[in-house]
Amino acid sequence: MSAESPSDQSVPDEVHETLMEATYRALCAEGYANLTMQRIADEAGKSKSLLHYHYGTKHDLLLAFLRHLMERFDAKVDATEGDAPDERLRYLLDKMVPNDGGDGDDDEYDTFGLALMELRTQAPYDEAYREQIAKNERVIRERISAIIRDGIERGVFREVDPDRMTALLFAALDGARLQRVVLSEATDDESAIHPRDVPTEVRTAIDKFVLSDLLTEDR
Amino acid sequence: MSAESPSDQSVPDEVHETLMEATYRALCAEGYANLTMQRIADEAGKSKSLLHYHYGTKHDLLLAFLRHLMERFDAKVDATEGDAPDERLRYLLDKMVPNDGGDGDDDEYDTFGLALMELRTQAPYDEAYREQIAKNERVIRERISAIIRDGIERGVFREVDPDRMTALLFAALDGARLQRVVLSEATDDESAIHPRDVPTEVRTAIDKFVLSDLLTEDR
């Protein structure tokens, strides 16, 4: 099965959705290294053989899951169509930080974020993961970039290189997530900012130091 | 052996330096998962028993190596003392991107960077790694933050929250490194920016979109 012609296109939509949700919950519970098809089947209330029948190996299922994440991101962006470019941009950036409002208690963000980091560090050893992850990140960049380009055309944002601005925003929130998920349990009571609070702190920094300057009305 | 009282304090300086350099080269060559004490010994031209004698287990040696990275960073910062705050800041940010001038051919940056990412994803499962990595990141943040604070006091930088600005700069370059090292071999010829070029692109974005606004003279 290649990333181009996923066999999961033949899976009924409802079953696919159930299994992708089950994969998400299993990754949160087991992490990447301990993930098994049995655990995903248990989470879905389906048989293991059904999983293999529809998706092939665990590797194939995880590729389908990566495509599912991309499609979900795409759907989120589409849902904002018609909103003002600055609102759309802020909304998408908000989606990349935990929901815990800064109290650091979003366990799902940590366990799933860590599983994704572990999967990503496999990319150099696994061509199919690598190409799918590259595609996911390309889609994220293209969608954010298009919103910035639209904002410039409408005069909401000042003239910047949209791809360069996107690279900065995406890398900052990605790095913040990395720093949090690997160190969320660190004792570390000496830091000005605990690793757990880095994503919300970086999100605020983006508002104060980057977006304030990007918006034409603030200049 | 705890992170607080490293046994490597008893290792003669020259031997310690040789073994830390050998660990670096072995990580570049083998990656994190395949690293062996034998390979490090071979790189150093020393016996494996000498490594065990001075450092204990491979786990202990890697903790000593993490401390070594922190000390090297500290030494780099110290070497800039006396320079202007904006020069010091730019110099440290430059140190976090590859030396390949954007042609994407810095293999050491990729192989070592990947090994470090793999080690960091072990932190949630390993308390000693976690506390040492937290300490390393705290030191990086404190040193950058102190330079920004100094720049504000001298009127070179405008008034910002130094810890918040530091969180943004560090996360952006850390995320850029993550994105490059896991995808440096991706085919991906459709992207506006190839993952390999993300660190240099983000570094440029920091100059254009963040530092230009931080410097008082540019306002």
Coordinates of C-alpha atoms in Angstrom, one line a residue:
Chain A
M1 CA 0.0 0.0 0.0
S2 CA 1.5 3.4 -0.9
A3 CA 0.7 6.8 0.6
E4 CA -0.7 7.7 -2.8
S5 CA -3.4 5.0 -3.0
P6 CA -4.5 4.2 0.5
S7 CA -6.5 1.0 0.8
D8 CA -8.5 2.7 3.6
Q9 CA -10.4 4.4 0.8
S10 CA -12.4 1.2 0.6
V11 CA -13.2 1.2 4.3
P12 CA -16.8 2.5 5.1
D13 CA -16.6 6.0 6.4
E14 CA -18.1 5.2 9.8
V15 CA -15.8 2.3 10.4
H16 CA -12.8 4.4 9.3
E17 CA -13.7 7.2 11.7
T18 CA -14.2 4.7 14.6
L19 CA -10.8 3.1 13.9
M20 CA -9.0 6.4 13.6
E21 CA -10.5 7.6 16.9
A22 CA -9.5 4.3 18.5
T23 CA -5.9 4.7 17.1
Y24 CA -5.8 8.1 18.7
R25 CA -7.0 6.8 22.1
A26 CA -4.6 3.8 21.9
L27 CA -1.6 6.2 21.2
C28 CA -2.6 8.3 24.1
A29 CA -2.8 5.3 26.4
E30 CA 0.1 3.2 25.2
G31 CA 2.5 5.6 23.5
Y32 CA 4.1 4.9 20.1
A33 CA 6.6 2.1 21.1
N34 CA 4.0 0.0 22.9
L35 CA 1.1 0.4 20.5
T36 CA -0.5 -2.9 19.4
M37 CA -3.2 -3.7 16.8
Q38 CA -5.0 -5.6 19.7
R39 CA -5.1 -2.4 21.8
I40 CA -6.5 -0.4 18.9
A41 CA -9.1 -3.1 18.2
D42 CA -10.1 -3.1 21.9
E43 CA -10.5 0.7 21.8
A44 CA -12.7 0.4 18.7
G45 CA -14.7 -2.6 20.0
K46 CA -13.8 -4.4 16.8
S47 CA -11.7 -7.5 16.1
K48 CA -8.0 -7.4 15.3
S49 CA -8.6 -9.3 12.1
L50 CA -11.0 -6.6 10.9
L51 CA -8.2 -4.0 11.4
H52 CA -5.7 -6.2 9.4
Y53 CA -8.4 -6.7 6.7
H54 CA -9.0 -3.0 6.2
Y55 CA -5.5 -1.6 6.8
G56 CA -2.9 -4.3 6.5
T57 CA -0.1 -4.0 9.0
K58 CA 0.3 -1.7 12.0
H59 CA 2.6 0.4 9.9
D60 CA 0.0 0.8 7.2
L61 CA -2.6 1.7 9.8
L62 CA -0.3 4.4 11.2
L63 CA 0.1 5.8 7.7
A64 CA -3.6 5.9 7.4
F65 CA -3.8 7.7 10.8
L66 CA -1.2 10.3 9.6
R67 CA -3.4 11.0 6.5
H68 CA -6.4 11.2 8.8
L69 CA -4.7 13.9 10.9
M70 CA -4.0 15.9 7.8
E71 CA -7.6 15.6 6.6
R72 CA -8.8 16.7 10.0
F73 CA -6.5 19.7 9.9
D74 CA -7.7 20.5 6.4
A75 CA -11.3 20.3 7.6
K76 CA -10.6 22.7 10.5
V77 CA -9.1 25.2 8.1
D78 CA -12.0 24.9 5.7
A79 CA -14.5 25.5 8.5
T80 CA -13.0 29.0 9.0
E81 CA -13.5 30.0 5.4
G82 CA -15.3 33.4 5.3
D83 CA -13.7 34.6 8.6
A84 CA -11.3 37.5 8.6
P85 CA -7.6 36.4 7.8
D86 CA -6.3 37.6 11.3
E87 CA -9.1 35.6 13.1
R88 CA -8.4 32.5 11.0
L89 CA -4.7 32.7 11.7
R90 CA -5.1 33.2 15.5
Y91 CA -7.6 30.3 15.5
L92 CA -5.2 27.9 13.9
L93 CA -2.3 28.9 16.1
D94 CA -4.6 28.4 19.1
K95 CA -5.3 24.9 17.9
M96 CA -1.5 24.1 18.3
V97 CA -1.4 24.8 22.0
P98 CA -2.9 22.8 24.9
N99 CA -6.5 23.4 26.0
D100 CA -5.5 23.6 29.7
G101 CA -5.4 27.4 29.8
G102 CA -1.8 27.3 31.1
D103 CA -2.3 25.1 34.2
G104 CA -0.4 22.4 32.4
D105 CA -3.0 19.7 33.0
D106 CA -3.8 18.6 29.4
D107 CA -2.7 15.0 29.6
E108 CA -3.9 14.1 26.1
Y109 CA -1.7 16.9 24.6
D110 CA 1.3 15.4 26.4
T111 CA 0.8 11.7 25.7
F112 CA -0.4 12.1 22.1
G113 CA 2.2 14.8 21.5
L114 CA 5.0 12.5 22.7
A115 CA 3.7 9.6 20.6
L116 CA 3.8 11.8 17.5
M117 CA 7.4 13.0 18.4
E118 CA 8.4 9.3 18.7
L119 CA 6.8 8.5 15.3
R120 CA 8.5 11.5 13.7
T121 CA 12.0 10.4 14.9
Q122 CA 11.3 7.1 13.0
A123 CA 11.0 9.1 9.7
P124 CA 14.7 8.9 8.9
Y125 CA 14.5 5.1 9.0
D126 CA 11.2 4.7 7.3
E127 CA 10.5 6.1 3.8
A128 CA 6.7 5.8 3.9
Y129 CA 6.5 7.6 7.3
R130 CA 8.9 10.2 6.1
E131 CA 7.0 11.1 2.9
Q132 CA 3.6 11.2 4.7
I133 CA 5.0 13.4 7.5
A134 CA 6.6 15.7 4.9
K135 CA 3.2 15.9 3.2
N136 CA 1.4 16.7 6.4
E137 CA 3.8 19.4 7.3
R138 CA 3.6 20.8 3.7
V139 CA -0.2 21.0 3.9
I140 CA 0.0 22.8 7.3
R141 CA 2.5 25.3 5.9
E142 CA 0.5 25.8 2.7
R143 CA -2.8 26.5 4.5
I144 CA -1.2 28.9 6.9
S145 CA 0.7 30.6 4.2
A146 CA -2.4 31.0 2.0
I147 CA -4.2 32.7 4.9
I148 CA -1.3 35.2 5.4
R149 CA -1.2 35.8 1.6
D150 CA -4.9 36.5 1.7
G151 CA -4.5 38.9 4.6
I152 CA -1.8 40.8 2.8
E153 CA -3.9 41.1 -0.3
R154 CA -6.8 42.5 1.8
G155 CA -4.5 44.9 3.6
V156 CA -5.0 43.3 7.0
F157 CA -1.4 42.2 7.2
R158 CA 1.6 44.2 6.1
E159 CA 3.8 42.9 3.2
V160 CA 5.9 40.0 4.4
D161 CA 7.1 36.8 2.7
P162 CA 4.1 34.5 3.7
D163 CA 6.2 31.3 3.5
R164 CA 8.9 32.7 5.7
M165 CA 6.4 34.0 8.3
T166 CA 4.7 30.6 8.3
A167 CA 8.0 28.8 8.8
L168 CA 8.6 30.9 11.9
L169 CA 5.1 30.5 13.4
F170 CA 4.9 26.7 12.8
A171 CA 8.5 26.0 14.0
A172 CA 7.9 28.1 17.2
L173 CA 4.8 26.2 18.2
D174 CA 6.2 22.8 17.1
G175 CA 9.4 23.4 19.2
A176 CA 7.3 24.6 22.1
R177 CA 5.3 21.3 21.9
L178 CA 8.4 19.3 21.8
Q179 CA 9.9 21.0 24.8
R180 CA 6.7 20.5 26.8
V181 CA 5.9 16.9 26.0
V182 CA 9.3 15.5 26.8
L183 CA 9.7 17.5 30.0
S184 CA 6.1 17.9 31.3
E185 CA 7.0 15.7 34.3
A186 CA 10.3 17.5 35.1
T187 CA 10.7 18.7 38.7
D188 CA 12.3 21.9 37.6
D189 CA 11.1 24.5 40.0
E190 CA 13.9 27.0 39.3
S191 CA 12.9 28.0 35.8
A192 CA 11.3 31.3 35.0
I193 CA 9.0 29.2 32.7
H194 CA 8.3 25.5 33.4
P195 CA 8.5 23.4 30.3
R196 CA 4.8 22.6 30.7
D197 CA 4.0 26.3 30.2
V198 CA 6.2 26.8 27.2
P199 CA 3.4 26.4 24.5
T200 CA 1.1 29.0 26.1
E201 CA 4.1 31.3 26.7
V202 CA 5.2 31.0 23.1
R203 CA 1.7 31.5 21.9
T204 CA 1.5 34.8 23.9
A205 CA 5.0 35.8 22.6
I206 CA 3.7 35.3 19.0
D207 CA 0.8 37.7 19.7
K208 CA 3.0 40.3 21.4
F209 CA 6.2 40.1 19.2
V210 CA 5.1 38.8 15.8
L211 CA 1.4 39.3 15.1
S212 CA 1.3 42.8 16.6
D213 CA 3.8 43.8 14.0
L214 CA 2.2 41.8 11.2
L215 CA -1.2 43.6 11.6
T216 CA -1.3 46.8 9.6
E217 CA -3.6 48.5 12.0
D218 CA -1.1 48.2 14.9
R219 CA 1.6 50.0 13.0
Chain B
M1 CA 25.6 8.1 40.4
S2 CA 23.3 11.1 40.4
A3 CA 23.1 14.1 38.1
E4 CA 24.1 16.2 41.2
S5 CA 27.4 14.5 41.9
P6 CA 28.9 13.3 38.6
S7 CA 31.6 10.7 38.9
D8 CA 33.2 12.2 35.8
Q9 CA 34.6 15.0 38.0
S10 CA 37.3 12.5 38.9
V11 CA 38.2 11.8 35.3
P12 CA 41.4 13.7 34.2
D13 CA 40.3 16.7 32.0
E14 CA 42.1 15.5 28.9
V15 CA 40.6 12.0 29.1
H16 CA 37.2 13.5 29.7
E17 CA 37.5 15.8 26.7
T18 CA 38.6 12.9 24.5
L19 CA 35.7 10.7 25.6
M20 CA 33.1 13.4 25.2
E21 CA 34.3 14.1 21.7
A22 CA 34.3 10.3 21.0
T23 CA 30.7 10.1 22.3
Y24 CA 29.7 12.9 19.9
R25 CA 31.3 11.2 16.9
A26 CA 29.8 7.8 17.9
L27 CA 26.3 9.4 18.2
C28 CA 26.8 11.0 14.7
A29 CA 27.8 7.7 13.3
E30 CA 25.4 5.2 15.1
G31 CA 22.5 7.4 16.2
Y32 CA 21.0 7.1 19.7
A33 CA 19.4 3.6 19.5
N34 CA 22.5 1.8 18.2
L35 CA 25.1 3.5 20.3
T36 CA 27.4 1.1 22.2
M37 CA 30.2 1.6 24.7
Q38 CA 32.5 -0.3 22.4
R39 CA 31.9 2.2 19.5
I40 CA 32.6 5.1 21.8
A41 CA 35.8 3.3 23.1
D42 CA 36.8 2.7 19.5
E43 CA 36.3 6.4 18.6
A44 CA 38.4 7.4 21.6
G45 CA 41.1 4.8 21.0
K46 CA 40.6 3.7 24.6
S47 CA 39.4 0.4 26.1
K48 CA 35.8 -0.3 26.9
S49 CA 36.7 -1.1 30.5
L50 CA 38.3 2.4 30.9
L51 CA 34.9 3.9 29.9
H52 CA 33.0 1.8 32.4
Y53 CA 35.6 2.6 35.1
H54 CA 35.3 6.3 34.7
Y55 CA 31.6 6.7 33.8
G56 CA 29.7 3.6 34.9
T57 CA 27.0 2.5 32.5
K58 CA 26.2 3.8 29.0
H59 CA 23.3 5.7 30.7
D60 CA 25.7 7.4 33.1
L61 CA 28.0 8.3 30.2
L62 CA 25.2 9.9 28.3
L63 CA 24.3 11.9 31.3
A64 CA 27.9 13.1 31.5
F65 CA 27.7 13.9 27.8
L66 CA 24.5 16.0 28.4
R67 CA 26.3 17.9 31.1
H68 CA 29.3 18.4 28.7
L69 CA 27.0 19.9 26.1
M70 CA 25.7 22.3 28.8
E71 CA 29.2 23.3 29.8
R72 CA 30.2 23.8 26.2
F73 CA 27.2 26.1 25.6
D74 CA 28.1 28.0 28.8
A75 CA 31.7 28.4 27.6
K76 CA 30.5 29.8 24.3
V77 CA 28.3 32.3 26.0
D78 CA 31.2 33.3 28.3
A79 CA 33.5 33.8 25.3
T80 CA 31.1 36.6 24.0
E81 CA 31.2 38.6 27.3
G82 CA 32.2 42.2 26.5
D83 CA 30.5 42.1 23.1
A84 CA 27.3 44.2 22.5
P85 CA 24.1 42.5 23.5
D86 CA 22.6 42.4 20.0
E87 CA 25.8 40.9 18.6
R88 CA 25.9 38.3 21.4
L89 CA 22.2 37.4 20.8
R90 CA 22.7 37.0 17.0
Y91 CA 25.8 34.9 17.6
L92 CA 24.0 32.5 19.9
L93 CA 21.1 32.2 17.5
D94 CA 23.5 31.5 14.6
K95 CA 25.0 28.7 16.7
M96 CA 21.6 26.9 16.6
V97 CA 21.4 26.6 12.8
P98 CA 23.5 24.4 10.5
N99 CA 26.8 25.6 9.1
D100 CA 25.9 24.7 5.6
G101 CA 24.8 28.1 4.5
G102 CA 21.5 26.9 3.4
D103 CA 22.6 24.2 0.9
G104 CA 21.4 21.6 3.3
D105 CA 24.6 19.6 3.4
D106 CA 25.5 19.6 7.1
D107 CA 25.3 15.9 7.8
E108 CA 26.6 16.3 11.4
Y109 CA 23.8 18.7 12.2
D110 CA 21.3 16.1 11.0
T111 CA 22.7 12.9 12.5
F112 CA 23.6 14.5 15.8
G113 CA 20.4 16.5 15.9
L114 CA 18.4 13.3 15.3
A115 CA 20.3 11.4 18.1
L116 CA 19.5 14.3 20.5
M117 CA 15.8 14.2 19.5
E118 CA 15.7 10.5 20.2
L119 CA 17.4 10.9 23.5
R120 CA 14.9 13.7 24.4
T121 CA 11.9 11.5 23.6
Q122 CA 13.3 9.1 26.3
A123 CA 13.0 11.7 29.0
P124 CA 9.4 10.9 30.0
Y125 CA 10.6 7.3 30.8
D126 CA 13.9 8.2 32.4
E127 CA 14.1 10.6 35.4
A128 CA 17.8 11.2 35.2
Y129 CA 17.7 12.1 31.5
R130 CA 14.6 14.3 32.2
E131 CA 16.2 16.3 35.0
Q132 CA 19.4 16.8 33.1
I133 CA 17.7 17.8 29.9
A134 CA 15.5 20.2 31.9
K135 CA 18.6 21.7 33.5
N136 CA 20.3 22.1 30.0
E137 CA 17.2 23.9 28.6
R138 CA 17.0 26.0 31.7
V139 CA 20.6 27.1 31.3
I140 CA 20.1 27.9 27.6
R141 CA 17.0 30.0 28.5
E142 CA 18.7 31.8 31.4
R143 CA 21.7 32.8 29.4
I144 CA 19.7 34.1 26.4
S145 CA 17.3 35.9 28.8
A146 CA 20.2 37.6 30.7
I147 CA 21.6 38.9 27.4
I148 CA 18.2 40.3 26.4
R149 CA 17.8 41.8 29.9
D150 CA 21.2 43.4 29.6
G151 CA 20.3 44.8 26.2
I152 CA 17.1 46.4 27.6
E153 CA 19.0 48.0 30.4
R154 CA 21.5 49.4 28.0
G155 CA 18.8 50.8 25.7
V156 CA 19.7 48.5 22.8
F157 CA 16.5 46.5 23.0
R158 CA 13.1 47.9 23.7
E159 CA 11.2 46.9 26.9
V160 CA 10.0 43.3 26.5
D161 CA 9.6 40.4 28.9
P162 CA 13.0 38.8 28.4
D163 CA 11.8 35.3 29.4
R164 CA 8.9 35.4 27.0
M165 CA 11.1 36.6 24.2
T166 CA 13.6 33.9 24.9
A167 CA 10.9 31.2 24.9
L168 CA 9.9 32.3 21.4
L169 CA 13.4 32.4 20.0
F170 CA 14.5 29.1 21.5
A171 CA 11.3 27.2 20.6
A172 CA 11.4 28.5 17.0
L173 CA 15.0 27.3 16.4
D174 CA 14.4 24.1 18.3
G175 CA 11.3 23.3 16.3
A176 CA 13.1 24.2 13.1
R177 CA 15.8 21.7 14.0
L178 CA 13.3 19.0 14.8
Q179 CA 11.5 19.6 11.4
R180 CA 14.8 19.4 9.5
V181 CA 16.5 16.4 11.2
V182 CA 13.5 14.1 10.8
L183 CA 12.8 15.1 7.2
S184 CA 16.2 16.0 5.8
E185 CA 16.0 13.0 3.4
A186 CA 12.3 13.6 2.3
T187 CA 11.8 13.8 -1.4
D188 CA 9.3 16.7 -1.1
D189 CA 10.0 18.8 -4.2
E190 CA 6.6 20.6 -4.0
S191 CA 7.2 22.6 -0.8
A192 CA 8.0 26.3 -0.9
I193 CA 10.6 25.5 1.7
H194 CA 12.2 22.1 1.9
P195 CA 12.4 20.8 5.5
R196 CA 16.2 20.9 5.2
D197 CA 16.1 24.7 4.7
V198 CA 13.7 25.3 7.6
P199 CA 16.4 26.3 10.2
T200 CA 18.1 28.9 8.0
E201 CA 14.6 30.2 6.9
V202 CA 13.5 30.5 10.5
R203 CA 16.8 32.2 11.5
T204 CA 16.1 34.8 8.7
A205 CA 12.5 35.1 9.8
I206 CA 13.7 35.9 13.4
D207 CA 16.0 38.7 12.0
K208 CA 13.2 40.2 9.8
F209 CA 10.1 39.7 12.0
V210 CA 11.4 39.6 15.6
L211 CA 14.9 41.2 16.1
S212 CA 14.1 44.1 13.8
D213 CA 11.3 45.0 16.2
L214 CA 13.4 44.3 19.3
L215 CA 16.2 46.7 18.4
T216 CA 15.4 50.2 19.5
E217 CA 17.3 51.8 16.7
D218 CA 15.1 50.2 14.1
R219 CA 11.9 51.6 15.5

